[in-house]
């Protein structure tokens, strides 16, 4: 991972500048670039929102080694919380935003607590059932959610007097929120929690014997990851301005899993790459009518066969110079094992 | 005998660990059949016995990795049966496993930080700590103590087997435990390293007063390291005493040759 890590920070800064400038009309600055149209702005905003939800899945699966099949359901909880609080109760945007994340965190704890007391894979089953339940709930409970008719006119917020109604301004707002949420995730993964997550993914028995409360960390990873689904939903609702149950069904939940696989599980930028593939490919394949999901599935299967660690895993593999395995010949504690390592290292390099 | 024998093994010392009638069956296999013993403060107790005699199973029952079929375990006179391994670790007991268990994709330094971080602050406060949980210096001291200094920033998976074994043992000491259970620390370790390992273990015991229980097949190693030895055969204790009497005990010789 080290090669990729070295380029992560400068690449991030350049990417951010590009991301902020690219969709804008730059002709005023003397640059012959007219920026993105309405549709392009919608797609690039959707990409970021999807990436936020995928970051949550990456935390749960890529870092902590747990399973979730309900991220779209958490996105739905977030989106409906936002829509209901702002349209029906007139709650300020950021209060509703915090409520969406907090609700998903609490639901994550309530779901995960019984599931994680039992054995592995229970979380997969529980989240599977939960995904179906949430979708049925928002489809059937018309009095609250509007059922299949959904909720219309979800407002875009006004922040410090700036109206985010225009698509470009709203895109910048989404970009800003993405950066904030990515920074929080980065900081969480750099704290001792991040190391504990890695430990429980790699070897839970050893982790537990080192005093790591494996059950609590699993639960926290799941709840925080689910909260990211809620935050993404709270951005999704004002992005599309009209929400209905379809995007929060089981299928879209499974789709997040594929995106993480394609992007690169356990890579910080994996969700962004995966979400780009997951959002763009279906758009490009629109002309195929109903065939898009099948084509995407085939692409994923081919990709996973060729690059089992995702696109970022593949890039890393190509960037990393072939390193000699460590030999301890110079160390003070030379032994038979060391000689073996040495000779096999020579075989690799020669 | 080393200077560590400051506590006599004849029951005068304070027992840190009391094991009472522990038994464990796997289906029809009675791996451990009612084992009782005490471990006294500051001693290095050896646990030996032929392959399959139940030594590792006994460790796993004591430390919560397995639930014993019957029996109790007490630490400082308090029952700890049924506690989770992480809870036992927070009571000052740490261990290694028979199979090497380091985290291969973390560096040597990170492995040691991991081994100590959960003893810093609370789970919530650890979220706001720097990445090394303030343990960077302590990890470096441990690395130097176990003479792994030149490997500090290497991925643990890239180390030689013996070096990983040394790291595995070092990890058990990061949290400053009072009681350490080591399952075959010398297994597969070459001769040069064996001497280093023994000397380091004795130094920890001397400097921190930590109590050890060591499972080991290497008789030379165990006889020179331990102050007292318990022999297990077919899930039961067949002999107990100082190394010199164990060496010549006919039951012990019989148990080893009989297999
Ligand atoms: N999880 C398990 N399921 C079934 N049988 C087991 C299990 N663990 C251990 N056993 C059996 O219990 C007996 C004791 O095994 P244990 O590993 O405790 O022996 P040991 O004294 O540590 O041996 P060694 O010196 O080879 O490590 C053996 O017969 C073993 O096959
Ligand atoms: Mg064993």
PDB file of C-alpha atoms in Angstrom, chain B:
ATOM      1  CA  UNK B   1      18.433 -21.686  39.086  1.00  0.00           C
ATOM      2  CA  UNK B   2      17.948 -18.001  38.344  1.00  0.00           C
ATOM      3  CA  UNK B   3      17.474 -15.155  40.746  1.00  0.00           C
ATOM      4  CA  UNK B   4      13.786 -15.149  39.890  1.00  0.00           C
ATOM      5  CA  UNK B   5      13.015 -17.848  42.403  1.00  0.00           C
ATOM      6  CA  UNK B   6      12.306 -15.234  45.012  1.00  0.00           C
ATOM      7  CA  UNK B   7       8.987 -16.893  45.659  1.00  0.00           C
ATOM      8  CA  UNK B   8       9.070 -20.458  46.811  1.00  0.00           C
ATOM      9  CA  UNK B   9       7.003 -22.956  44.945  1.00  0.00           C
ATOM     10  CA  UNK B  10       6.023 -24.802  48.083  1.00  0.00           C
ATOM     11  CA  UNK B  11       2.813 -22.830  48.530  1.00  0.00           C
ATOM     12  CA  UNK B  12       4.203 -20.014  50.640  1.00  0.00           C
ATOM     13  CA  UNK B  13       3.882 -17.383  47.897  1.00  0.00           C
ATOM     14  CA  UNK B  14       0.648 -15.709  46.918  1.00  0.00           C
ATOM     15  CA  UNK B  15      -1.141 -17.510  44.092  1.00  0.00           C
ATOM     16  CA  UNK B  16      -1.783 -15.190  41.128  1.00  0.00           C
ATOM     17  CA  UNK B  17      -3.700 -17.826  39.229  1.00  0.00           C
ATOM     18  CA  UNK B  18      -5.738 -20.672  40.664  1.00  0.00           C
ATOM     19  CA  UNK B  19      -6.944 -23.373  38.314  1.00  0.00           C
ATOM     20  CA  UNK B  20      -9.490 -25.771  39.785  1.00  0.00           C
ATOM     21  CA  UNK B  21     -10.668 -28.985  38.186  1.00  0.00           C
ATOM     22  CA  UNK B  22     -10.675 -27.693  34.616  1.00  0.00           C
ATOM     23  CA  UNK B  23     -11.951 -30.211  32.079  1.00  0.00           C
ATOM     24  CA  UNK B  24     -12.641 -29.882  28.381  1.00  0.00           C
ATOM     25  CA  UNK B  25     -14.094 -32.372  25.944  1.00  0.00           C
ATOM     26  CA  UNK B  26     -14.483 -32.076  22.198  1.00  0.00           C
ATOM     27  CA  UNK B  27     -17.269 -34.513  21.435  1.00  0.00           C
ATOM     28  CA  UNK B  28     -15.794 -37.812  22.595  1.00  0.00           C
ATOM     29  CA  UNK B  29     -12.254 -36.472  22.942  1.00  0.00           C
ATOM     30  CA  UNK B  30     -11.437 -35.675  26.568  1.00  0.00           C
ATOM     31  CA  UNK B  31      -8.605 -33.230  25.960  1.00  0.00           C
ATOM     32  CA  UNK B  32      -8.326 -32.030  29.569  1.00  0.00           C
ATOM     33  CA  UNK B  33      -9.633 -34.170  32.448  1.00  0.00           C
ATOM     34  CA  UNK B  34      -9.808 -32.217  35.672  1.00  0.00           C
ATOM     35  CA  UNK B  35      -6.625 -30.220  36.128  1.00  0.00           C
ATOM     36  CA  UNK B  36      -5.904 -28.141  39.256  1.00  0.00           C
ATOM     37  CA  UNK B  37      -2.832 -26.105  40.055  1.00  0.00           C
ATOM     38  CA  UNK B  38      -1.685 -22.716  41.398  1.00  0.00           C
ATOM     39  CA  UNK B  39       0.709 -20.254  39.842  1.00  0.00           C
ATOM     40  CA  UNK B  40       2.650 -18.135  42.337  1.00  0.00           C
ATOM     41  CA  UNK B  41       3.725 -14.556  42.001  1.00  0.00           C
ATOM     42  CA  UNK B  42       7.022 -14.081  40.189  1.00  0.00           C
ATOM     43  CA  UNK B  43       7.647 -17.695  39.244  1.00  0.00           C
ATOM     44  CA  UNK B  44       8.328 -19.138  35.806  1.00  0.00           C
ATOM     45  CA  UNK B  45       6.213 -22.247  35.633  1.00  0.00           C
ATOM     46  CA  UNK B  46       6.819 -24.769  32.872  1.00  0.00           C
ATOM     47  CA  UNK B  47       3.970 -26.833  31.427  1.00  0.00           C
ATOM     48  CA  UNK B  48       5.211 -29.851  29.519  1.00  0.00           C
ATOM     49  CA  UNK B  49       3.761 -33.061  28.154  1.00  0.00           C
ATOM     50  CA  UNK B  50       3.602 -35.171  24.995  1.00  0.00           C
ATOM     51  CA  UNK B  51       1.797 -33.968  21.869  1.00  0.00           C
ATOM     52  CA  UNK B  52      -1.954 -33.896  22.340  1.00  0.00           C
ATOM     53  CA  UNK B  53      -1.762 -34.039  26.136  1.00  0.00           C
ATOM     54  CA  UNK B  54      -4.035 -30.978  26.410  1.00  0.00           C
ATOM     55  CA  UNK B  55      -1.607 -28.155  27.162  1.00  0.00           C
ATOM     56  CA  UNK B  56      -2.901 -25.682  24.595  1.00  0.00           C
ATOM     57  CA  UNK B  57      -6.495 -26.586  25.379  1.00  0.00           C
ATOM     58  CA  UNK B  58      -5.799 -25.843  29.041  1.00  0.00           C
ATOM     59  CA  UNK B  59      -4.419 -22.391  28.131  1.00  0.00           C
ATOM     60  CA  UNK B  60      -7.450 -21.702  25.988  1.00  0.00           C
ATOM     61  CA  UNK B  61      -9.780 -22.658  28.855  1.00  0.00           C
ATOM     62  CA  UNK B  62      -7.898 -20.442  31.313  1.00  0.00           C
ATOM     63  CA  UNK B  63      -7.915 -17.434  28.972  1.00  0.00           C
ATOM     64  CA  UNK B  64     -11.457 -17.598  27.656  1.00  0.00           C
ATOM     65  CA  UNK B  65     -10.760 -18.710  24.095  1.00  0.00           C
ATOM     66  CA  UNK B  66     -12.593 -21.926  24.994  1.00  0.00           C
ATOM     67  CA  UNK B  67     -15.373 -22.520  27.510  1.00  0.00           C
ATOM     68  CA  UNK B  68     -14.320 -25.365  29.806  1.00  0.00           C
ATOM     69  CA  UNK B  69     -16.725 -28.270  30.276  1.00  0.00           C
ATOM     70  CA  UNK B  70     -16.271 -27.826  34.022  1.00  0.00           C
ATOM     71  CA  UNK B  71     -13.955 -26.166  36.524  1.00  0.00           C
ATOM     72  CA  UNK B  72     -13.085 -22.639  37.619  1.00  0.00           C
ATOM     73  CA  UNK B  73     -10.255 -20.174  37.188  1.00  0.00           C
ATOM     74  CA  UNK B  74      -9.425 -17.393  39.657  1.00  0.00           C
ATOM     75  CA  UNK B  75      -7.056 -14.463  39.382  1.00  0.00           C
ATOM     76  CA  UNK B  76      -5.961 -12.930  42.700  1.00  0.00           C
ATOM     77  CA  UNK B  77      -8.685 -14.944  44.375  1.00  0.00           C
ATOM     78  CA  UNK B  78     -11.455 -13.625  42.130  1.00  0.00           C
ATOM     79  CA  UNK B  79     -13.322 -15.966  39.803  1.00  0.00           C
ATOM     80  CA  UNK B  80     -12.790 -15.053  36.161  1.00  0.00           C
ATOM     81  CA  UNK B  81     -14.512 -18.013  34.533  1.00  0.00           C
ATOM     82  CA  UNK B  82     -16.670 -16.888  31.621  1.00  0.00           C
ATOM     83  CA  UNK B  83     -14.910 -13.580  31.030  1.00  0.00           C
ATOM     84  CA  UNK B  84     -14.007 -12.762  27.449  1.00  0.00           C
ATOM     85  CA  UNK B  85     -10.311 -12.908  26.471  1.00  0.00           C
ATOM     86  CA  UNK B  86     -10.133  -9.115  26.104  1.00  0.00           C
ATOM     87  CA  UNK B  87     -11.509  -8.684  29.632  1.00  0.00           C
ATOM     88  CA  UNK B  88      -8.885 -11.062  30.994  1.00  0.00           C
ATOM     89  CA  UNK B  89      -6.221  -9.137  29.132  1.00  0.00           C
ATOM     90  CA  UNK B  90      -7.382  -5.979  30.891  1.00  0.00           C
ATOM     91  CA  UNK B  91      -6.884  -7.785  34.211  1.00  0.00           C
ATOM     92  CA  UNK B  92      -3.171  -7.939  33.395  1.00  0.00           C
ATOM     93  CA  UNK B  93      -2.974 -11.367  31.765  1.00  0.00           C
ATOM     94  CA  UNK B  94      -1.521 -11.744  28.305  1.00  0.00           C
ATOM     95  CA  UNK B  95      -0.559 -14.671  26.125  1.00  0.00           C
ATOM     96  CA  UNK B  96       0.916 -15.957  22.915  1.00  0.00           C
ATOM     97  CA  UNK B  97      -0.491 -18.739  20.772  1.00  0.00           C
ATOM     98  CA  UNK B  98       1.192 -21.929  19.658  1.00  0.00           C
ATOM     99  CA  UNK B  99       0.894 -20.888  16.018  1.00  0.00           C
ATOM    100  CA  UNK B 100       2.636 -17.667  15.235  1.00  0.00           C
ATOM    101  CA  UNK B 101       0.195 -14.792  15.448  1.00  0.00           C
ATOM    102  CA  UNK B 102       1.602 -11.432  14.480  1.00  0.00           C
ATOM    103  CA  UNK B 103      -0.136  -9.031  12.102  1.00  0.00           C
ATOM    104  CA  UNK B 104       1.869  -9.508   8.910  1.00  0.00           C
ATOM    105  CA  UNK B 105       0.783  -6.342   7.088  1.00  0.00           C
ATOM    106  CA  UNK B 106       1.596  -4.057  10.036  1.00  0.00           C
ATOM    107  CA  UNK B 107       5.182  -3.060  10.771  1.00  0.00           C
ATOM    108  CA  UNK B 108       7.031  -4.362  13.822  1.00  0.00           C
ATOM    109  CA  UNK B 109       6.504  -0.985  15.485  1.00  0.00           C
ATOM    110  CA  UNK B 110       2.766  -0.974  14.693  1.00  0.00           C
ATOM    111  CA  UNK B 111       2.341  -4.523  15.959  1.00  0.00           C
ATOM    112  CA  UNK B 112       3.713  -3.437  19.324  1.00  0.00           C
ATOM    113  CA  UNK B 113       1.555  -0.313  19.474  1.00  0.00           C
ATOM    114  CA  UNK B 114      -1.470  -2.440  18.703  1.00  0.00           C
ATOM    115  CA  UNK B 115      -0.531  -4.748  21.550  1.00  0.00           C
ATOM    116  CA  UNK B 116      -0.586  -1.856  24.021  1.00  0.00           C
ATOM    117  CA  UNK B 117      -3.119   0.665  22.732  1.00  0.00           C
ATOM    118  CA  UNK B 118      -6.228  -0.796  24.335  1.00  0.00           C
ATOM    119  CA  UNK B 119      -4.704  -0.153  27.745  1.00  0.00           C
ATOM    120  CA  UNK B 120      -4.613   3.589  27.072  1.00  0.00           C
ATOM    121  CA  UNK B 121      -7.623   5.701  28.022  1.00  0.00           C
ATOM    122  CA  UNK B 122     -11.151   4.626  27.144  1.00  0.00           C
ATOM    123  CA  UNK B 123     -12.510   3.427  23.837  1.00  0.00           C
ATOM    124  CA  UNK B 124     -13.996   6.862  23.235  1.00  0.00           C
ATOM    125  CA  UNK B 125     -10.872   8.804  24.196  1.00  0.00           C
ATOM    126  CA  UNK B 126      -8.733   6.633  21.922  1.00  0.00           C
ATOM    127  CA  UNK B 127     -10.608   8.114  18.979  1.00  0.00           C
ATOM    128  CA  UNK B 128      -9.000  11.460  19.789  1.00  0.00           C
ATOM    129  CA  UNK B 129      -5.486  10.138  20.436  1.00  0.00           C
ATOM    130  CA  UNK B 130      -2.626  10.361  17.962  1.00  0.00           C
ATOM    131  CA  UNK B 131      -2.229   7.282  15.784  1.00  0.00           C
ATOM    132  CA  UNK B 132       0.356   5.705  18.069  1.00  0.00           C
ATOM    133  CA  UNK B 133      -1.806   6.261  21.184  1.00  0.00           C
ATOM    134  CA  UNK B 134       1.272   7.833  22.802  1.00  0.00           C
ATOM    135  CA  UNK B 135       2.981   4.457  22.777  1.00  0.00           C
ATOM    136  CA  UNK B 136       5.629   5.147  20.124  1.00  0.00           C
ATOM    137  CA  UNK B 137       8.446   5.491  22.656  1.00  0.00           C
ATOM    138  CA  UNK B 138       7.341   2.492  24.660  1.00  0.00           C
ATOM    139  CA  UNK B 139       7.173   0.409  21.467  1.00  0.00           C
ATOM    140  CA  UNK B 140      10.720   1.498  20.594  1.00  0.00           C
ATOM    141  CA  UNK B 141      11.938   0.510  24.038  1.00  0.00           C
ATOM    142  CA  UNK B 142      10.323  -2.905  23.618  1.00  0.00           C
ATOM    143  CA  UNK B 143      11.825  -3.281  20.142  1.00  0.00           C
ATOM    144  CA  UNK B 144      15.292  -2.564  21.503  1.00  0.00           C
ATOM    145  CA  UNK B 145      14.746  -4.785  24.506  1.00  0.00           C
ATOM    146  CA  UNK B 146      13.942  -7.695  22.194  1.00  0.00           C
ATOM    147  CA  UNK B 147      16.791  -6.656  19.862  1.00  0.00           C
ATOM    148  CA  UNK B 148      14.562  -6.024  16.862  1.00  0.00           C
ATOM    149  CA  UNK B 149      15.803  -2.459  16.362  1.00  0.00           C
ATOM    150  CA  UNK B 150      16.993  -2.955  12.790  1.00  0.00           C
ATOM    151  CA  UNK B 151      13.539  -4.267  11.836  1.00  0.00           C
ATOM    152  CA  UNK B 152      11.426  -1.490  13.358  1.00  0.00           C
ATOM    153  CA  UNK B 153       9.716  -0.366  10.165  1.00  0.00           C
ATOM    154  CA  UNK B 154       9.636  -3.692   8.358  1.00  0.00           C
ATOM    155  CA  UNK B 155       6.302  -5.390   7.745  1.00  0.00           C
ATOM    156  CA  UNK B 156       6.063  -8.216  10.280  1.00  0.00           C
ATOM    157  CA  UNK B 157       5.179 -10.624   7.466  1.00  0.00           C
ATOM    158  CA  UNK B 158       8.592 -10.039   5.912  1.00  0.00           C
ATOM    159  CA  UNK B 159      10.552 -11.122   8.989  1.00  0.00           C
ATOM    160  CA  UNK B 160      12.158 -14.524   9.396  1.00  0.00           C
ATOM    161  CA  UNK B 161      10.213 -17.074  11.423  1.00  0.00           C
ATOM    162  CA  UNK B 162      12.404 -16.687  14.488  1.00  0.00           C
ATOM    163  CA  UNK B 163      12.141 -12.907  14.397  1.00  0.00           C
ATOM    164  CA  UNK B 164       8.358 -13.139  14.164  1.00  0.00           C
ATOM    165  CA  UNK B 165       8.334 -15.462  17.183  1.00  0.00           C
ATOM    166  CA  UNK B 166      10.367 -12.892  19.107  1.00  0.00           C
ATOM    167  CA  UNK B 167       7.954 -10.137  18.051  1.00  0.00           C
ATOM    168  CA  UNK B 168       5.007 -12.325  19.034  1.00  0.00           C
ATOM    169  CA  UNK B 169       6.497 -12.714  22.519  1.00  0.00           C
ATOM    170  CA  UNK B 170       7.369  -9.014  22.734  1.00  0.00           C
ATOM    171  CA  UNK B 171       3.741  -8.129  21.966  1.00  0.00           C
ATOM    172  CA  UNK B 172       2.632 -10.046  25.034  1.00  0.00           C
ATOM    173  CA  UNK B 173       4.626  -7.618  27.197  1.00  0.00           C
ATOM    174  CA  UNK B 174       3.505  -4.291  25.735  1.00  0.00           C
ATOM    175  CA  UNK B 175       0.654  -3.827  28.176  1.00  0.00           C
ATOM    176  CA  UNK B 176       2.892  -4.479  31.193  1.00  0.00           C
ATOM    177  CA  UNK B 177       1.136  -7.703  32.243  1.00  0.00           C
ATOM    178  CA  UNK B 178       1.479  -9.370  35.614  1.00  0.00           C
ATOM    179  CA  UNK B 179       0.895 -12.837  34.245  1.00  0.00           C
ATOM    180  CA  UNK B 180       2.031 -14.091  30.843  1.00  0.00           C
ATOM    181  CA  UNK B 181       1.126 -17.435  29.297  1.00  0.00           C
ATOM    182  CA  UNK B 182       3.434 -18.460  26.460  1.00  0.00           C
ATOM    183  CA  UNK B 183       2.510 -21.400  24.223  1.00  0.00           C
ATOM    184  CA  UNK B 184       5.712 -22.840  22.746  1.00  0.00           C
ATOM    185  CA  UNK B 185       7.676 -19.601  22.428  1.00  0.00           C
ATOM    186  CA  UNK B 186      10.742 -21.558  21.271  1.00  0.00           C
ATOM    187  CA  UNK B 187       8.953 -23.747  18.713  1.00  0.00           C
ATOM    188  CA  UNK B 188      10.744 -23.553  15.367  1.00  0.00           C
ATOM    189  CA  UNK B 189      13.229 -20.995  16.648  1.00  0.00           C
ATOM    190  CA  UNK B 190      16.869 -21.569  15.748  1.00  0.00           C
ATOM    191  CA  UNK B 191      19.618 -22.032  18.314  1.00  0.00           C
ATOM    192  CA  UNK B 192      21.094 -18.531  18.238  1.00  0.00           C
ATOM    193  CA  UNK B 193      17.721 -16.984  18.757  1.00  0.00           C
ATOM    194  CA  UNK B 194      16.744 -19.472  21.434  1.00  0.00           C
ATOM    195  CA  UNK B 195      19.447 -18.173  23.746  1.00  0.00           C
ATOM    196  CA  UNK B 196      18.354 -14.600  23.109  1.00  0.00           C
ATOM    197  CA  UNK B 197      14.721 -15.463  23.768  1.00  0.00           C
ATOM    198  CA  UNK B 198      15.444 -17.203  27.061  1.00  0.00           C
ATOM    199  CA  UNK B 199      17.663 -14.417  28.261  1.00  0.00           C
ATOM    200  CA  UNK B 200      15.022 -11.778  27.352  1.00  0.00           C
ATOM    201  CA  UNK B 201      12.251 -13.676  29.098  1.00  0.00           C
ATOM    202  CA  UNK B 202      14.353 -14.016  32.234  1.00  0.00           C
ATOM    203  CA  UNK B 203      15.179 -10.318  32.076  1.00  0.00           C
ATOM    204  CA  UNK B 204      11.493  -9.345  31.906  1.00  0.00           C
ATOM    205  CA  UNK B 205      10.715 -11.645  34.788  1.00  0.00           C
ATOM    206  CA  UNK B 206      13.534 -10.153  36.829  1.00  0.00           C
ATOM    207  CA  UNK B 207      12.817  -6.519  35.976  1.00  0.00           C
ATOM    208  CA  UNK B 208       9.034  -6.419  36.121  1.00  0.00           C
ATOM    209  CA  UNK B 209       8.351  -9.312  38.456  1.00  0.00           C
ATOM    210  CA  UNK B 210       5.860 -10.704  35.934  1.00  0.00           C
ATOM    211  CA  UNK B 211       4.767 -14.285  36.439  1.00  0.00           C
ATOM    212  CA  UNK B 212       5.113 -16.744  33.544  1.00  0.00           C
ATOM    213  CA  UNK B 213       3.559 -20.006  32.504  1.00  0.00           C
ATOM    214  CA  UNK B 214       5.449 -21.527  29.588  1.00  0.00           C
ATOM    215  CA  UNK B 215       4.403 -24.477  27.437  1.00  0.00           C
ATOM    216  CA  UNK B 216       7.467 -25.890  25.736  1.00  0.00           C
ATOM    217  CA  UNK B 217       8.712 -29.050  24.041  1.00  0.00           C
ATOM    218  CA  UNK B 218      12.351 -28.032  24.032  1.00  0.00           C
ATOM    219  CA  UNK B 219      13.533 -29.696  27.279  1.00  0.00           C
ATOM    220  CA  UNK B 220      16.853 -27.915  27.381  1.00  0.00           C
ATOM    221  CA  UNK B 221      15.056 -24.582  27.112  1.00  0.00           C
ATOM    222  CA  UNK B 222      12.316 -25.321  29.616  1.00  0.00           C
ATOM    223  CA  UNK B 223      14.571 -26.927  32.225  1.00  0.00           C
ATOM    224  CA  UNK B 224      16.947 -23.970  32.260  1.00  0.00           C
ATOM    225  CA  UNK B 225      14.231 -21.287  32.118  1.00  0.00           C
ATOM    226  CA  UNK B 226      11.634 -22.540  34.585  1.00  0.00           C
ATOM    227  CA  UNK B 227      11.673 -22.631  38.345  1.00  0.00           C
ATOM    228  CA  UNK B 228       8.967 -25.271  38.568  1.00  0.00           C
ATOM    229  CA  UNK B 229       7.434 -27.699  36.125  1.00  0.00           C
ATOM    230  CA  UNK B 230       4.049 -29.367  35.730  1.00  0.00           C
ATOM    231  CA  UNK B 231       3.765 -32.418  33.498  1.00  0.00           C
ATOM    232  CA  UNK B 232       0.534 -33.154  31.663  1.00  0.00           C
ATOM    233  CA  UNK B 233      -0.286 -36.502  30.025  1.00  0.00           C
ATOM    234  CA  UNK B 234      -3.622 -37.433  28.503  1.00  0.00           C
ATOM    235  CA  UNK B 235      -5.257 -34.396  30.031  1.00  0.00           C
ATOM    236  CA  UNK B 236      -4.092 -34.967  33.598  1.00  0.00           C
ATOM    237  CA  UNK B 237      -1.223 -33.788  35.767  1.00  0.00           C
ATOM    238  CA  UNK B 238       1.178 -36.686  36.321  1.00  0.00           C
ATOM    239  CA  UNK B 239       4.055 -34.872  37.975  1.00  0.00           C
ATOM    240  CA  UNK B 240       4.982 -31.516  39.460  1.00  0.00           C
ATOM    241  CA  UNK B 241       8.197 -30.153  40.929  1.00  0.00           C
ATOM    242  CA  UNK B 242      11.541 -28.441  40.304  1.00  0.00           C
ATOM    243  CA  UNK B 243      13.268 -29.231  36.979  1.00  0.00           C
ATOM    244  CA  UNK B 244      15.854 -31.596  38.433  1.00  0.00           C
ATOM    245  CA  UNK B 245      13.295 -33.968  39.957  1.00  0.00           C
ATOM    246  CA  UNK B 246      11.076 -33.874  36.856  1.00  0.00           C
ATOM    247  CA  UNK B 247      14.017 -34.857  34.667  1.00  0.00           C
ATOM    248  CA  UNK B 248      14.497 -38.106  36.559  1.00  0.00           C
ATOM    249  CA  UNK B 249      10.839 -38.864  37.330  1.00  0.00           C
ATOM    250  CA  UNK B 250      10.049 -42.378  35.991  1.00  0.00           C
ATOM    251  CA  UNK B 251       6.369 -41.506  35.292  1.00  0.00           C
ATOM    252  CA  UNK B 252       7.434 -38.611  33.105  1.00  0.00           C
ATOM    253  CA  UNK B 253       9.935 -40.698  31.175  1.00  0.00           C
ATOM    254  CA  UNK B 254       7.264 -43.357  30.737  1.00  0.00           C
ATOM    255  CA  UNK B 255       4.698 -40.807  29.461  1.00  0.00           C
ATOM    256  CA  UNK B 256       7.113 -39.492  26.854  1.00  0.00           C
ATOM    257  CA  UNK B 257       8.430 -42.884  25.750  1.00  0.00           C
ATOM    258  CA  UNK B 258       4.978 -44.487  25.760  1.00  0.00           C
ATOM    259  CA  UNK B 259       3.917 -42.238  22.881  1.00  0.00           C
TER     260      UNK B 259
END
